[in-house]
Coordinates of C-alpha atoms in Angstrom, one line a residue:
Chain A
M85 CA 8.1 -4.1 31.7
S86 CA 10.0 -1.5 33.7
E87 CA 8.3 1.1 35.9
T88 CA 8.9 4.3 34.0
P89 CA 8.1 4.3 30.3
L90 CA 10.9 5.0 27.9
I91 CA 9.0 7.7 26.1
E92 CA 5.7 9.3 27.1
T93 CA 3.6 12.1 25.8
R94 CA 1.2 14.1 27.9
H95 CA -1.6 16.0 26.3
L96 CA 0.5 16.6 23.2
K97 CA -0.9 19.0 20.8
K98 CA 0.2 20.2 17.4
F99 CA -1.9 22.8 15.5
F100 CA -1.0 24.3 12.2
S101 CA -2.4 27.8 11.4
T102 CA -3.8 27.9 8.0
P103 CA -5.7 30.8 6.2
K104 CA -8.9 29.0 7.0
G105 CA -8.2 28.5 10.7
L106 CA -6.4 26.2 13.1
L107 CA -5.7 22.8 11.8
H108 CA -5.8 20.3 14.6
A109 CA -3.3 17.8 13.4
V110 CA -2.5 16.2 16.8
D111 CA -5.0 17.0 19.5
D112 CA -4.4 16.0 23.1
I113 CA -2.6 12.7 22.7
S114 CA -1.3 11.0 25.8
L115 CA 0.6 7.7 25.3
S116 CA 3.5 5.8 26.8
I117 CA 6.0 3.3 25.3
F118 CA 8.2 1.0 27.4
P119 CA 11.6 -0.2 26.4
G120 CA 11.5 -2.9 23.7
Q121 CA 7.8 -2.4 23.1
T122 CA 6.0 -1.3 20.0
L123 CA 3.0 1.0 19.8
G124 CA 1.2 0.8 16.5
V125 CA -0.6 4.0 15.3
V126 CA -3.3 3.5 12.7
G127 CA -5.6 5.8 10.9
E128 CA -6.5 7.1 7.5
S129 CA -4.2 9.5 5.7
G130 CA -4.6 13.0 7.1
C131 CA -5.5 11.9 10.6
G132 CA -2.2 13.2 12.1
K133 CA -0.2 10.0 12.5
S134 CA 3.0 11.2 10.9
T135 CA 2.7 14.6 12.6
L136 CA 2.5 12.8 15.9
G137 CA 5.7 10.9 15.1
R138 CA 7.5 14.0 14.1
V139 CA 6.4 16.1 17.1
M140 CA 7.5 13.2 19.4
I141 CA 11.0 13.4 18.2
R142 CA 11.0 17.2 17.9
L143 CA 11.2 17.4 14.2
L144 CA 8.3 19.7 14.5
P145 CA 7.7 22.0 17.5
A146 CA 4.7 21.1 19.6
T147 CA 1.9 23.5 20.2
G148 CA 1.2 22.2 23.7
G149 CA 1.8 19.3 26.0
E150 CA 5.0 17.4 27.0
V151 CA 7.1 14.6 25.6
L152 CA 9.0 12.8 28.4
Y153 CA 12.0 10.7 27.8
R154 CA 12.7 8.6 30.9
G155 CA 10.6 11.0 32.9
E156 CA 12.2 14.2 31.5
N157 CA 10.5 16.6 29.2
F158 CA 12.9 17.1 26.3
L159 CA 10.7 19.6 24.5
A160 CA 12.3 22.2 26.7
Y161 CA 15.9 21.1 26.0
N162 CA 18.3 23.6 24.4
G163 CA 20.2 22.9 21.2
R164 CA 23.2 21.2 22.8
R165 CA 21.2 18.9 25.0
M166 CA 18.8 18.2 22.1
K167 CA 21.7 17.1 20.0
E168 CA 22.6 14.5 22.6
M169 CA 19.0 13.5 22.7
R170 CA 19.0 12.9 19.0
K171 CA 21.2 9.9 19.5
K172 CA 18.4 8.3 21.5
V173 CA 15.5 8.9 19.2
Q174 CA 15.5 8.2 15.5
I175 CA 13.1 8.0 12.6
I176 CA 12.7 5.7 9.6
F177 CA 10.8 7.5 6.8
Q178 CA 8.0 6.3 4.6
D179 CA 9.4 6.6 1.2
P180 CA 12.8 4.9 0.7
Y181 CA 13.0 6.6 -2.7
A182 CA 12.8 10.1 -1.4
S183 CA 14.5 10.0 1.9
L184 CA 18.0 9.1 0.8
N185 CA 20.3 11.6 -0.8
P186 CA 20.7 10.5 -4.4
R187 CA 24.2 11.9 -4.7
M188 CA 25.6 10.0 -1.8
T189 CA 26.8 6.4 -1.8
V190 CA 25.4 3.9 0.7
S191 CA 28.3 4.1 3.0
E192 CA 28.3 7.9 2.9
I193 CA 24.6 7.9 3.9
I194 CA 25.2 5.6 6.8
A195 CA 28.3 7.5 7.8
E196 CA 26.4 10.8 8.0
P197 CA 24.9 10.3 11.5
L198 CA 28.2 8.9 12.7
K199 CA 29.9 12.1 11.7
V200 CA 27.3 14.4 13.0
C201 CA 27.2 12.8 16.4
R202 CA 31.0 12.2 16.4
I203 CA 30.7 8.6 17.3
C204 CA 33.8 7.2 15.6
P205 CA 37.1 8.8 16.5
D206 CA 38.9 7.8 13.3
K207 CA 38.2 6.7 9.8
E208 CA 39.1 3.1 10.4
S209 CA 36.6 2.6 13.2
M210 CA 34.0 4.4 11.1
Q211 CA 34.5 2.0 8.2
K212 CA 34.3 -0.9 10.6
K213 CA 31.1 0.5 12.1
I214 CA 29.5 1.0 8.6
R215 CA 30.4 -2.6 7.7
E216 CA 28.8 -3.8 11.0
L217 CA 25.7 -1.8 10.4
M218 CA 25.3 -3.0 6.8
D219 CA 25.7 -6.5 8.1
T220 CA 23.1 -6.0 10.8
V221 CA 20.5 -4.9 8.3
G222 CA 21.4 -7.5 5.7
L223 CA 23.1 -5.4 3.1
A224 CA 26.0 -7.1 1.2
P225 CA 29.3 -5.3 1.7
R226 CA 29.8 -5.0 -2.0
L227 CA 26.9 -2.4 -2.1
A228 CA 28.9 0.1 0.1
N229 CA 29.9 2.2 -2.9
T230 CA 26.6 2.0 -4.9
Y231 CA 24.1 4.8 -5.1
P232 CA 20.5 4.6 -3.9
H233 CA 19.1 4.6 -7.5
E234 CA 20.9 1.4 -8.2
L235 CA 19.0 -0.5 -5.5
D236 CA 15.4 -1.7 -5.2
G237 CA 12.9 -0.4 -2.6
G238 CA 13.6 -3.1 0.0
R239 CA 17.4 -2.5 0.0
R240 CA 16.9 1.2 0.1
Q241 CA 14.7 0.9 3.2
R242 CA 17.4 -1.2 4.7
I243 CA 19.8 1.7 4.2
G244 CA 17.2 3.9 6.0
I245 CA 17.1 1.5 8.9
A246 CA 20.9 1.2 9.0
R247 CA 21.1 5.0 9.2
A248 CA 18.7 5.2 12.0
L249 CA 20.5 2.4 13.9
A250 CA 23.9 4.1 13.5
V251 CA 23.6 6.1 16.7
S252 CA 22.3 3.1 18.7
P253 CA 18.9 4.7 19.5
E254 CA 16.5 3.5 22.1
F255 CA 13.4 4.7 20.3
I256 CA 12.6 4.7 16.6
V257 CA 9.6 6.3 14.9
C258 CA 8.8 4.0 12.0
D259 CA 6.7 6.2 9.7
E260 CA 5.0 3.7 7.3
P261 CA 8.3 1.9 6.7
V262 CA 6.8 -0.8 4.5
S263 CA 3.9 0.8 2.8
A264 CA 5.9 1.6 -0.3
L265 CA 7.2 -2.0 -0.7
D266 CA 5.9 -5.2 -2.2
V267 CA 4.4 -7.8 0.0
S268 CA 7.3 -10.2 -0.2
I269 CA 9.8 -7.4 0.5
Q270 CA 7.5 -6.0 3.2
A271 CA 7.7 -9.3 5.0
Q272 CA 11.5 -9.2 4.9
I273 CA 11.6 -5.7 6.4
L274 CA 9.1 -6.5 9.1
N275 CA 11.1 -9.5 10.1
L276 CA 14.3 -7.4 10.2
L277 CA 12.6 -4.7 12.4
M278 CA 11.4 -7.4 14.8
D279 CA 14.8 -9.1 15.0
L280 CA 16.5 -5.7 15.7
Q281 CA 14.0 -5.1 18.5
D282 CA 14.8 -8.4 20.0
S283 CA 18.6 -7.9 20.0
Y284 CA 18.8 -4.2 20.9
K285 CA 15.6 -3.7 22.9
I286 CA 14.5 -0.7 20.8
A287 CA 11.1 0.8 21.3
Y288 CA 9.1 1.6 18.2
L289 CA 6.3 3.9 17.4
F290 CA 5.0 2.1 14.3
I291 CA 2.9 4.3 12.1
T292 CA 0.9 2.6 9.4
H293 CA -2.5 2.6 7.7
D294 CA -2.3 -1.2 7.2
L295 CA -4.0 -2.9 10.1
S296 CA -2.7 -6.4 9.2
V297 CA 0.9 -5.1 9.4
V298 CA 0.2 -3.4 12.7
R299 CA -1.2 -6.5 14.3
H300 CA 1.8 -8.4 13.4
I301 CA 4.4 -6.1 14.9
S302 CA 2.7 -4.2 17.8
D303 CA 2.2 -4.9 21.4
E304 CA -0.3 -2.1 21.7
I305 CA -2.3 -0.2 19.1
M306 CA -3.7 3.3 19.1
V307 CA -6.4 4.2 16.5
M308 CA -6.4 7.9 15.5
Y309 CA -9.1 9.9 14.0
L310 CA -8.6 13.5 13.0
G311 CA -5.9 14.1 15.5
Q312 CA -7.5 12.4 18.4
C313 CA -7.0 8.9 19.9
V314 CA -10.3 7.1 19.6
E315 CA -9.2 3.7 20.9
K316 CA -6.1 2.3 22.5
A317 CA -5.7 -1.3 23.5
P318 CA -3.3 -4.2 23.6
S319 CA -2.9 -5.6 20.1
Q320 CA -4.9 -8.9 20.6
E321 CA -7.6 -7.2 22.6
L322 CA -8.2 -4.6 19.9
F323 CA -8.6 -7.2 17.2
R324 CA -10.8 -9.4 19.3
N325 CA -13.0 -6.7 20.8
P326 CA -12.9 -3.6 18.7
A327 CA -15.1 -1.1 20.7
H328 CA -15.1 2.1 18.8
P329 CA -17.3 2.2 15.7
Y330 CA -14.4 3.7 13.7
T331 CA -12.1 0.8 14.6
E332 CA -14.9 -1.6 13.6
A333 CA -15.2 0.2 10.3
L334 CA -11.5 0.1 9.7
L335 CA -11.3 -3.6 10.4
S336 CA -14.3 -4.5 8.1
A337 CA -12.8 -2.4 5.3
I338 CA -9.7 -4.6 4.9
P339 CA -10.1 -6.9 1.9
I340 CA -9.4 -10.4 3.3
P341 CA -7.4 -12.7 1.0
S342 CA -10.0 -15.4 1.0
V343 CA -13.0 -16.3 -1.2
R344 CA -15.0 -17.9 1.6
P345 CA -18.4 -16.3 1.8
E346 CA -18.0 -15.3 5.5
D347 CA -15.0 -13.3 4.5
K348 CA -16.8 -11.1 2.0
M349 CA -16.5 -7.4 2.6
K350 CA -19.4 -5.9 4.4
N351 CA -20.6 -2.7 6.1
V352 CA -18.5 -0.5 4.0
I353 CA -18.2 2.8 5.9
R354 CA -19.6 5.9 4.0
G355 CA -18.1 9.3 3.6
E356 CA -14.6 10.6 4.1
L357 CA -12.5 12.3 6.7
S358 CA -14.0 15.7 7.5
S359 CA -11.8 18.7 7.7
P360 CA -9.4 19.0 10.7
I361 CA -9.6 22.8 10.6
N362 CA -11.5 24.2 13.5
P363 CA -13.3 21.0 14.4
K364 CA -16.6 21.1 16.2
P365 CA -16.8 19.9 19.8
G366 CA -17.8 16.3 20.4
C367 CA -16.9 13.2 18.6
R368 CA -15.2 13.9 15.3
F369 CA -16.3 10.6 13.8
A370 CA -20.0 11.4 14.5
A371 CA -20.7 12.5 10.9
R372 CA -19.8 9.0 9.6
C373 CA -20.9 7.0 12.5
P374 CA -23.8 4.6 12.1
Y375 CA -24.6 4.8 15.8
A376 CA -24.3 8.6 16.3
T377 CA -26.8 10.3 18.6
S378 CA -27.3 13.9 19.6
A379 CA -25.2 13.3 22.7
C380 CA -22.1 12.6 20.5
T381 CA -21.8 16.2 19.2
Q382 CA -22.5 18.1 22.4
Q383 CA -19.2 17.8 24.3
A384 CA -15.8 16.3 24.1
I385 CA -15.8 12.6 24.7
P386 CA -13.2 11.5 27.2
L387 CA -11.3 8.1 26.9
T388 CA -12.9 5.5 29.1
E389 CA -11.3 2.3 30.3
I390 CA -13.7 -0.6 29.4
A391 CA -11.2 -3.4 30.0
P392 CA -7.7 -3.5 31.4
N393 CA -5.7 -1.1 29.3
H394 CA -8.4 -0.9 26.7
M395 CA -9.4 2.8 26.3
V396 CA -12.2 4.0 24.1
A397 CA -13.6 7.5 23.4
C398 CA -17.2 6.8 22.5
T399 CA -20.5 7.7 24.2
K400 CA -21.6 4.1 24.0
Y401 CA -19.2 3.2 26.7
Q402 CA -19.2 6.4 28.8
D403 CA -21.4 5.1 31.6
K404 CA -19.3 2.1 32.1
G405 CA -15.8 2.1 33.6
E406 CA -13.9 5.0 35.0
H407 CA -12.9 8.2 33.1
H408 CA -9.5 9.2 32.0
G409 CA -9.1 12.8 30.9
Chain B
M128 CA 6.9 -7.5 -25.3
E129 CA 10.3 -5.9 -24.9
Y130 CA 11.8 -2.5 -23.9
R131 CA 14.8 -1.7 -26.0
T132 CA 17.2 0.8 -24.6
D133 CA 20.7 1.8 -25.6
D134 CA 22.2 -0.4 -22.8
A135 CA 20.1 -3.5 -22.9
T136 CA 16.9 -5.1 -23.9
V137 CA 14.4 -5.6 -21.1
Y138 CA 12.2 -8.7 -21.6
A139 CA 9.2 -7.4 -19.8
V140 CA 6.5 -9.7 -21.0
N141 CA 7.4 -13.2 -22.1
G142 CA 4.6 -15.3 -23.6
V143 CA 1.6 -14.3 -21.5
S144 CA -1.6 -15.9 -22.5
F145 CA -5.0 -15.4 -20.9
N146 CA -8.5 -14.6 -21.8
V147 CA -11.3 -12.6 -20.3
G148 CA -14.9 -13.4 -20.8
K149 CA -17.7 -10.9 -21.1
G150 CA -18.6 -9.4 -17.8
E151 CA -15.8 -11.3 -16.1
S152 CA -13.1 -9.8 -13.9
L153 CA -9.6 -11.1 -14.1
G154 CA -7.0 -10.2 -11.5
L155 CA -3.3 -9.9 -12.5
I156 CA -1.2 -10.2 -9.4
G157 CA 2.5 -10.0 -8.9
E158 CA 5.3 -7.9 -7.5
T159 CA 6.6 -4.6 -8.7
G160 CA 8.5 -5.2 -11.9
A161 CA 6.7 -8.4 -12.8
G162 CA 5.4 -6.9 -16.0
K163 CA 1.8 -6.3 -15.0
T164 CA 1.6 -2.8 -16.2
S165 CA 3.5 -3.6 -19.3
I166 CA 0.8 -6.1 -20.2
A167 CA -1.9 -3.5 -19.8
L168 CA 0.1 -0.9 -21.8
S169 CA 0.6 -3.4 -24.5
I170 CA -3.1 -4.0 -24.8
M171 CA -3.8 -0.3 -24.9
R172 CA -0.8 0.1 -27.2
L173 CA 0.4 2.9 -25.0
L174 CA 4.0 1.7 -24.9
P175 CA 6.7 4.3 -25.2
D176 CA 7.5 5.0 -28.9
R177 CA 10.5 3.1 -30.3
I178 CA 11.4 1.7 -26.9
G179 CA 8.5 -0.6 -26.1
V180 CA 8.0 -3.1 -28.8
I181 CA 5.6 -6.0 -29.1
T182 CA 7.8 -8.8 -30.6
G183 CA 5.3 -11.6 -30.9
G184 CA 1.9 -12.9 -30.1
K185 CA -1.6 -11.6 -30.7
I186 CA -4.1 -9.4 -28.9
L187 CA -7.6 -10.4 -29.9
L188 CA -10.4 -8.1 -29.0
D189 CA -13.9 -9.5 -29.6
G190 CA -12.3 -11.9 -32.1
T191 CA -10.4 -9.2 -34.1
D192 CA -6.6 -9.0 -33.9
I193 CA -5.7 -5.5 -32.8
T194 CA -2.0 -6.2 -32.5
A195 CA -1.2 -4.5 -35.8
A196 CA -4.0 -1.8 -35.7
G197 CA -2.8 1.6 -36.7
E198 CA -2.8 4.6 -34.5
S199 CA -6.0 6.1 -35.7
A200 CA -7.8 2.7 -35.3
M201 CA -6.4 2.5 -31.8
C202 CA -7.7 6.0 -31.0
D203 CA -11.2 4.7 -31.8
I204 CA -10.7 1.7 -29.6
R205 CA -9.3 3.5 -26.6
G206 CA -12.0 4.9 -24.4
E207 CA -14.7 3.4 -26.6
K208 CA -14.0 -0.3 -26.4
V209 CA -11.1 -0.6 -24.0
S210 CA -10.4 1.9 -21.2
M211 CA -7.7 2.1 -18.7
I212 CA -7.5 3.5 -15.1
F213 CA -4.1 4.5 -13.9
Q214 CA -2.6 3.9 -10.6
D215 CA -2.3 7.4 -9.3
P216 CA -5.5 9.5 -9.3
M217 CA -3.6 12.6 -8.3
T218 CA -1.7 12.8 -11.5
S219 CA -4.1 11.3 -14.1
L220 CA -6.5 14.1 -14.1
N221 CA -6.0 17.5 -15.9
P222 CA -5.5 20.0 -13.1
V223 CA -6.7 23.0 -15.1
M224 CA -9.9 21.5 -16.4
E225 CA -13.2 21.2 -14.6
V226 CA -14.0 17.5 -13.9
G227 CA -17.3 17.7 -15.7
D228 CA -15.5 18.8 -18.9
Q229 CA -13.0 16.0 -18.5
I230 CA -15.8 13.5 -18.6
E231 CA -17.5 15.3 -21.4
E232 CA -14.3 15.2 -23.4
V233 CA -14.5 11.4 -23.8
L234 CA -18.1 11.7 -25.1
L235 CA -17.1 14.5 -27.4
L236 CA -14.4 12.3 -29.0
H237 CA -16.4 9.0 -29.2
R238 CA -20.0 10.2 -29.5
P239 CA -19.8 13.0 -32.0
E240 CA -23.5 12.5 -32.8
M241 CA -24.6 13.6 -29.3
T242 CA -25.9 17.2 -28.8
V243 CA -24.5 19.5 -26.2
E244 CA -27.6 18.9 -24.1
Q245 CA -27.3 15.2 -24.3
R246 CA -23.7 15.3 -23.3
R247 CA -24.4 17.4 -20.3
K248 CA -27.2 15.1 -19.2
K249 CA -25.0 12.0 -19.7
T250 CA -22.2 13.6 -17.7
D251 CA -24.6 14.4 -14.8
E252 CA -25.8 10.8 -14.9
I253 CA -22.3 9.4 -14.8
L254 CA -21.4 11.6 -11.8
E255 CA -24.5 10.5 -9.9
M256 CA -23.6 6.9 -10.7
I257 CA -20.3 7.2 -9.0
G258 CA -21.8 9.0 -6.1
I259 CA -20.6 12.6 -6.7
P260 CA -23.3 15.3 -6.8
A261 CA -23.8 16.7 -10.3
E262 CA -23.5 20.2 -8.9
R263 CA -19.8 19.6 -8.3
K264 CA -19.0 19.1 -12.0
H265 CA -17.7 22.7 -12.3
E266 CA -15.0 22.1 -9.7
Y267 CA -11.4 21.3 -10.4
P268 CA -9.5 18.1 -9.4
H269 CA -7.7 19.7 -6.5
Q270 CA -11.0 20.4 -4.8
F271 CA -11.7 16.7 -4.5
S272 CA -10.3 14.1 -2.2
G273 CA -8.2 11.1 -3.4
G274 CA -11.0 8.7 -3.3
M275 CA -13.3 11.0 -5.3
K276 CA -10.6 11.8 -7.8
Q277 CA -10.2 8.0 -8.4
R278 CA -13.9 7.7 -8.8
I279 CA -13.8 10.5 -11.4
V280 CA -11.1 8.7 -13.3
I281 CA -13.2 5.6 -13.3
A282 CA -16.2 7.7 -14.5
I283 CA -14.1 8.9 -17.4
A284 CA -13.0 5.4 -18.2
L285 CA -16.6 4.1 -18.1
A286 CA -18.2 7.1 -19.9
C287 CA -18.6 5.2 -23.2
E288 CA -19.4 1.9 -21.5
P289 CA -16.4 0.0 -22.9
M290 CA -16.2 -3.7 -23.2
L291 CA -13.0 -4.0 -21.3
L292 CA -11.7 -1.9 -18.4
L293 CA -8.0 -2.2 -17.5
A294 CA -7.5 -1.1 -13.9
D295 CA -3.9 -0.6 -13.0
E296 CA -3.7 -0.7 -9.2
P297 CA -6.8 1.5 -8.9
T298 CA -6.8 1.5 -5.1
T299 CA -3.2 1.3 -4.1
A300 CA -2.9 5.0 -3.4
L301 CA -6.1 5.1 -1.3
D302 CA -6.9 4.4 2.4
V303 CA -8.5 1.1 3.3
T304 CA -11.9 2.7 4.0
I305 CA -11.9 4.6 0.7
Q306 CA -10.5 1.5 -1.1
A307 CA -13.4 -0.5 0.1
Q308 CA -15.8 2.2 -1.2
V309 CA -14.1 2.3 -4.7
L310 CA -14.0 -1.5 -4.9
E311 CA -17.6 -1.8 -4.0
M312 CA -18.5 0.8 -6.7
M313 CA -16.4 -1.0 -9.3
N314 CA -18.2 -4.3 -8.5
G315 CA -21.5 -2.6 -8.8
L316 CA -20.7 -1.0 -12.2
K317 CA -19.4 -4.3 -13.5
E318 CA -22.7 -5.9 -12.8
K319 CA -24.7 -2.9 -14.1
L320 CA -22.8 -2.3 -17.4
G321 CA -21.5 -5.8 -18.0
T322 CA -18.0 -4.5 -18.5
S323 CA -15.1 -7.0 -18.3
I324 CA -12.3 -5.9 -16.0
V325 CA -8.7 -6.7 -15.8
L326 CA -7.6 -5.6 -12.4
I327 CA -3.9 -5.2 -11.8
T328 CA -2.8 -5.3 -8.2
H329 CA -0.4 -6.7 -5.7
D330 CA -3.0 -7.1 -3.0
F331 CA -4.4 -10.6 -2.5
G332 CA -7.2 -9.2 -0.5
V333 CA -8.4 -6.9 -3.3
V334 CA -8.3 -9.9 -5.7
A335 CA -10.3 -12.1 -3.4
Q336 CA -13.0 -9.5 -3.0
T337 CA -13.4 -8.5 -6.6
C338 CA -12.1 -11.0 -9.2
D339 CA -13.7 -14.1 -10.7
R340 CA -10.4 -15.4 -12.1
V341 CA -6.8 -14.7 -11.1
A342 CA -3.4 -14.9 -13.0
V343 CA -0.2 -14.7 -11.0
I344 CA 2.5 -13.0 -12.9
Y345 CA 6.2 -13.5 -12.2
A346 CA 9.1 -12.0 -14.3
G347 CA 6.8 -11.4 -17.3
E348 CA 5.2 -14.8 -17.3
V349 CA 2.0 -16.3 -16.0
V350 CA 3.0 -18.9 -13.4
E351 CA -0.5 -19.8 -12.3
I352 CA -4.0 -19.0 -13.5
G353 CA -7.4 -20.1 -12.3
T354 CA -10.6 -19.1 -10.7
A355 CA -10.3 -17.1 -7.5
Y356 CA -11.5 -20.3 -5.7
D357 CA -8.7 -22.3 -7.3
L358 CA -6.2 -19.8 -6.1
F359 CA -7.3 -19.4 -2.5
E360 CA -8.8 -22.8 -1.8
G361 CA -7.2 -25.0 -4.5
E362 CA -4.9 -27.9 -3.5
D363 CA -2.0 -27.3 -5.8
H364 CA 0.0 -24.1 -6.3
H365 CA 3.1 -22.7 -8.0
P366 CA 5.8 -22.3 -5.4
Y367 CA 5.8 -18.5 -6.1
T368 CA 2.1 -18.3 -5.2
Q369 CA 2.8 -20.2 -2.0
G370 CA 5.6 -17.7 -1.2
L371 CA 3.3 -14.7 -1.8
F372 CA 0.8 -16.2 0.6
G373 CA 3.5 -16.7 3.2
S374 CA 4.4 -13.1 3.0
I375 CA 1.0 -11.7 3.9
P376 CA 0.5 -10.9 7.5
N377 CA -2.6 -12.9 8.4
M378 CA -5.3 -11.0 10.2
N379 CA -6.8 -14.0 11.8
V380 CA -3.8 -15.9 13.0
D381 CA -1.2 -14.7 15.5
E382 CA 2.0 -15.7 13.9
E383 CA 5.4 -14.8 15.2
R384 CA 7.2 -14.4 12.0
L385 CA 6.3 -14.0 8.3
H386 CA 7.8 -16.3 5.7
P387 CA 9.0 -14.1 2.9
I388 CA 10.4 -15.4 -0.3
E389 CA 14.2 -15.1 -0.1
G390 CA 16.0 -13.1 -2.8
L391 CA 14.8 -10.8 -5.5
M392 CA 13.2 -10.8 -8.9
P393 CA 15.6 -11.9 -11.7
D394 CA 17.3 -9.4 -13.9
P395 CA 14.8 -8.7 -16.7
T396 CA 17.5 -8.1 -19.2
I397 CA 18.5 -11.7 -19.1
L398 CA 16.0 -14.2 -20.4
A399 CA 16.0 -17.3 -18.2
K400 CA 16.5 -20.6 -20.0
G401 CA 14.6 -22.6 -17.5
C402 CA 11.9 -21.7 -15.0
S403 CA 12.3 -18.0 -14.1
F404 CA 11.5 -18.6 -10.5
A405 CA 14.1 -21.4 -10.1
D406 CA 16.6 -19.1 -8.4
R407 CA 14.3 -18.4 -5.5
C408 CA 12.4 -21.6 -5.4
P409 CA 12.9 -23.9 -2.4
Y410 CA 12.0 -27.0 -4.5
A411 CA 14.2 -26.2 -7.5
Q412 CA 16.1 -29.0 -9.1
E413 CA 18.8 -29.0 -11.6
V414 CA 16.3 -29.6 -14.4
C415 CA 14.4 -26.4 -13.5
F416 CA 17.3 -24.3 -14.5
R417 CA 17.6 -26.1 -17.9
E418 CA 14.1 -26.4 -19.3
K419 CA 11.0 -24.3 -19.3
P420 CA 8.3 -25.9 -17.1
H421 CA 5.2 -27.4 -18.8
C422 CA 1.7 -26.2 -18.1
R423 CA -0.2 -28.5 -15.8
E424 CA -3.9 -28.2 -15.7
K425 CA -7.0 -29.4 -13.8
N426 CA -10.4 -28.0 -14.5
G427 CA -9.0 -24.8 -16.0
H428 CA -6.6 -24.2 -13.1
R429 CA -3.2 -24.0 -14.7
V430 CA 0.1 -24.2 -12.8
F431 CA 3.4 -23.7 -14.7
C432 CA 5.6 -25.9 -12.5
R433 CA 6.9 -29.3 -13.3
F434 CA 6.3 -30.5 -9.7
S435 CA 2.6 -29.7 -9.8
K436 CA 0.4 -32.7 -9.2
Y437 CA -1.9 -31.8 -12.0
P438 CA -1.7 -33.7 -15.3
E439 CA 0.2 -32.1 -18.2
A440 CA -1.8 -30.0 -20.6
D441 CA -1.4 -28.6 -24.1
R442 CA -0.5 -25.0 -23.9
E443 CA -2.6 -22.5 -25.8
E444 CA -0.6 -19.7 -27.2
D445 CA -3.1 -17.0 -28.0
V446 CA -3.8 -13.9 -26.0
E447 CA -7.5 -13.3 -26.2
Y448 CA -10.0 -10.9 -24.9
E449 CA -13.8 -11.5 -24.8

């Protein structure tokens, strides 16, 4: 691990104004990712995972806070500098069916970023680059002139990956890249993403709602609830010692593929995500939390370090360890 | 069962036989395009007109053959005896109708003898049963969350207490926490009403937590069928089942790489002469491409692979329910 993180957010906020009030989609998220590392982000739908990913690469303007790339805040960049920046940060979208232009062939789709960023000086080198990219992601060269609708989900997602790789990025936001795919195809794509990370030292922000996938691919995991980070820990630590009641609930809700009695689902969490519009102070999970006390709803709960690199925002742990705003 | 289009004939379901006992839940597991939904649509007889055709076999419901039943007979069966839950709760409800009315509609069709008062009371009961306050029955689908919408869909399906419930990926569109709630509810209702369930899914976890028996579907065929215990703890498996297990990221083991099945599903417009999995099978021999594998069976656990260690069994050809 090098000294400065590749990408870092400080108190990043994104609010949407709605007729009913301010929607806190991303509320004060601070995180850092080092080169070649993966940070997994998990949470239920509507908790702000995707918004976080988009704000981090400036597809959406942030309401407050900073995103630092190698120590420089690029949210303040002007258009020209941002265009340079776009070569460094890329995104793979969730739905391989909707994120590819149906009227472009595979090679045209992959060529698009090369053209926009003027990477290849002539047609010949561009064709060569496209062939290389297709080879890297495991697409047969004969598919170059096919259209996305002719291909299955796994192959389409490979096109999305090739498109993101075209500009040789150092950081890729993977927004649920495998949740639309079948398990056997999912495994192929996950292996591909890990191979690419090994060979190009790319950092990932891996957004998913599937905890078993995130464990497999992440070095560190952040659990989000209604726009806030409730727990952040190295992957193994999080699964071994889940500290926040929400993390516990998420883990126990996963149906385990085993019929042994000890693997039966238990402690199913009640209720649903409350509204992220004008949230009340205090812990946002309190309404569903089996351990909630009156202290939980009185004030904001800061992240507390309970073990090396293991941060939790819960009143249960507030007395122990040192505080981190 | 086949789909006939101008270009080609798609052989979606090829000789699938299974039975579901009363109060039992059977899981159908397989990848996208394996023919799981086609099986369910065939049973409901909801295949697209003129395109989807049942070309052979029988569907027995409570001993009666419903394969050739007419449309009006099917209308009586649907919702009354057999119900189906569709994958996407967001699109299977009528957006311009109050949810209470949508539940009442089923009763109106199948229980014409009920008075208005009785129907209202029954609707309230059903809503309470699925954990939605009865006061909310005058709201529209968009006012509910995904999990609640799916519960309303289940309520509609169960309104007449059918014998058989076909659930086509009922929780795939939901979050894990909500999925757990819905599965728990379905398990509870199964016990309370004694409904048989056919649960279609691609998630082994869901199957393990809810099903008594499991059938693994590949390219429109059953490749393995047995109790949930046989499938998860049994000693002998079809290579495809093994492959599926290798693809699941295991929560309890830190493994470096997953072991996916190489390749893709075969083209469903071409009917394989031999074993349909042979192309992707690591153990395939020349004979696998030539001849259909025999069924091998031990204590009701059937594996359709010639390299299975189980003794050979006679194959039953009927599709049965109840």
